[in-house]
Amino acid sequence: MGKLNVTVLRYLTKEDFRVLTAIEMGMKNHELVPASLAASIANLRSGGVHKLLRDLCKNRLLSYERGKRYDGYRLTNMGYDYLALKTLCSKGAVSSFGNQIGVGKESNIYIVGNDEGEPLCLKLHRLGRICFRNIKEKRDYHGKRHQASWLYLSRISAMKEFAYMKALKDRGIPVPNPIEHNRHCVVMSLVDGHPLSKIYELSGTEVETLYDELMNLIVQMGNLGVIHGDFNEFNIMVSSEGKPIVIDFPQMVSTNHVNAQMFFERDVNCIRSFFKRRFDYESELYPTFDSLKREDVMDVEISASGFTKQMAVDLLVGMGIDEGQSDGDCSENESDDENAIETLKELVEESLCEQFKSDRELSPSDVGITAAQKLLKDFS
Ligand code: ADP
Ligand code: MG
């Protein structure tokens, strides 16, 4: 697992980032991006681009690969990390880098600092890369666009996590403060505490109180129309005051999901069996799916965040939670366009095409890769 060497970030020039961004954009339609396409998107002379590409490969931000029909470049995990970090830095969300504090199943977790030196938590989502579950389904579902799918899945996973964290926070569920997100990265407050998995010593009343609080959280979320879906001792932090804080949201599902009852009962049973195992505590009292009063549905707020229904479906399939239609027709197009706009806006902000900002607004239909090339040509 490559360690994030943030000092490299300092040595990268505007041109390096321009080429890196060009490869990211090219990957929306190409598994491997040929140097000539990179040069044209980045609007750099092809002589200059070759040296930049070579150096980016040396720094392992890009890799050069031989394809069936042509050779080209693709972003590495590290390359994608740097693009996101640079954006998070320029937004002022992150300004220093600390240690890695966790390697989850589908993420890397770091401590970072903001401008005020306040420690925060950075989660890098990693999906669709190595996958042992449902490999066949995934391959069918994402069809030929396998390369682009890790970018897409990791990005929508972060997007979903941020949206749910915010919606839950707004409704009083104890979760970290969502601070910022970009691409596959989420910045949130650092929880002062330990995962429940590391807690061994609690008094009898503390055990009972914590059990009740956790079951209440499952019910409160259920009443909001959502199920955590992975409510176990690794995704529950316990603060220094002994209060639970819930983390890890990419797999959350609606109480309207066809398997909602199964997910709900699985979450409840996770807590019951953990308390039995760890604290030898059993209670007659535990919530049932039928007893939920589903009052408020978070759907509206979630879709307002830009996390679309299609992304929700794609993500659950990509995570192996749902089965996709195996028609091989991947629905990345719409969201790809939105991502292209996002990328273009970042380029605009970096004043690579300053004029563009005032002249017109982008709409998804404007932005295919050719449109992106043209816009960059016109305005840079
Ligand atoms: P994954 O989806 O890979 O399981 P998690 O969000 O569960 O990732 O995070 C993995 C681990 O990182 C957690 O078990 C916890 O120890 C740590 N962690 C995650 N978020 C925070 C946070 N906001 N504050 C402190 N530690 C965290
Ligand atoms: Mg987790």
CSV table of N, CA and C in Angstrom, one decimal, residues 10 17 132 231 330:
chain,number,residue,atom,x,y,z
A,10,ARG,N,4.1,19.4,-3.2
A,10,ARG,CA,4.8,20.7,-3.2
A,10,ARG,C,5.5,20.9,-4.5
A,17,PHE,N,-0.2,19.4,-12.8
A,17,PHE,CA,-1.7,19.2,-12.4
A,17,PHE,C,-2.6,19.3,-13.6
A,132,PHE,N,-13.3,-9.0,-4.2
A,132,PHE,CA,-13.5,-10.5,-4.1
A,132,PHE,C,-14.9,-10.9,-4.2
A,231,PHE,N,-23.8,-1.7,11.1
A,231,PHE,CA,-23.8,-1.1,12.4
A,231,PHE,C,-23.1,-2.1,13.4
A,330,CYS,N,-24.0,0.6,-18.7
A,330,CYS,CA,-23.6,1.3,-17.5
A,330,CYS,C,-24.1,2.7,-17.6
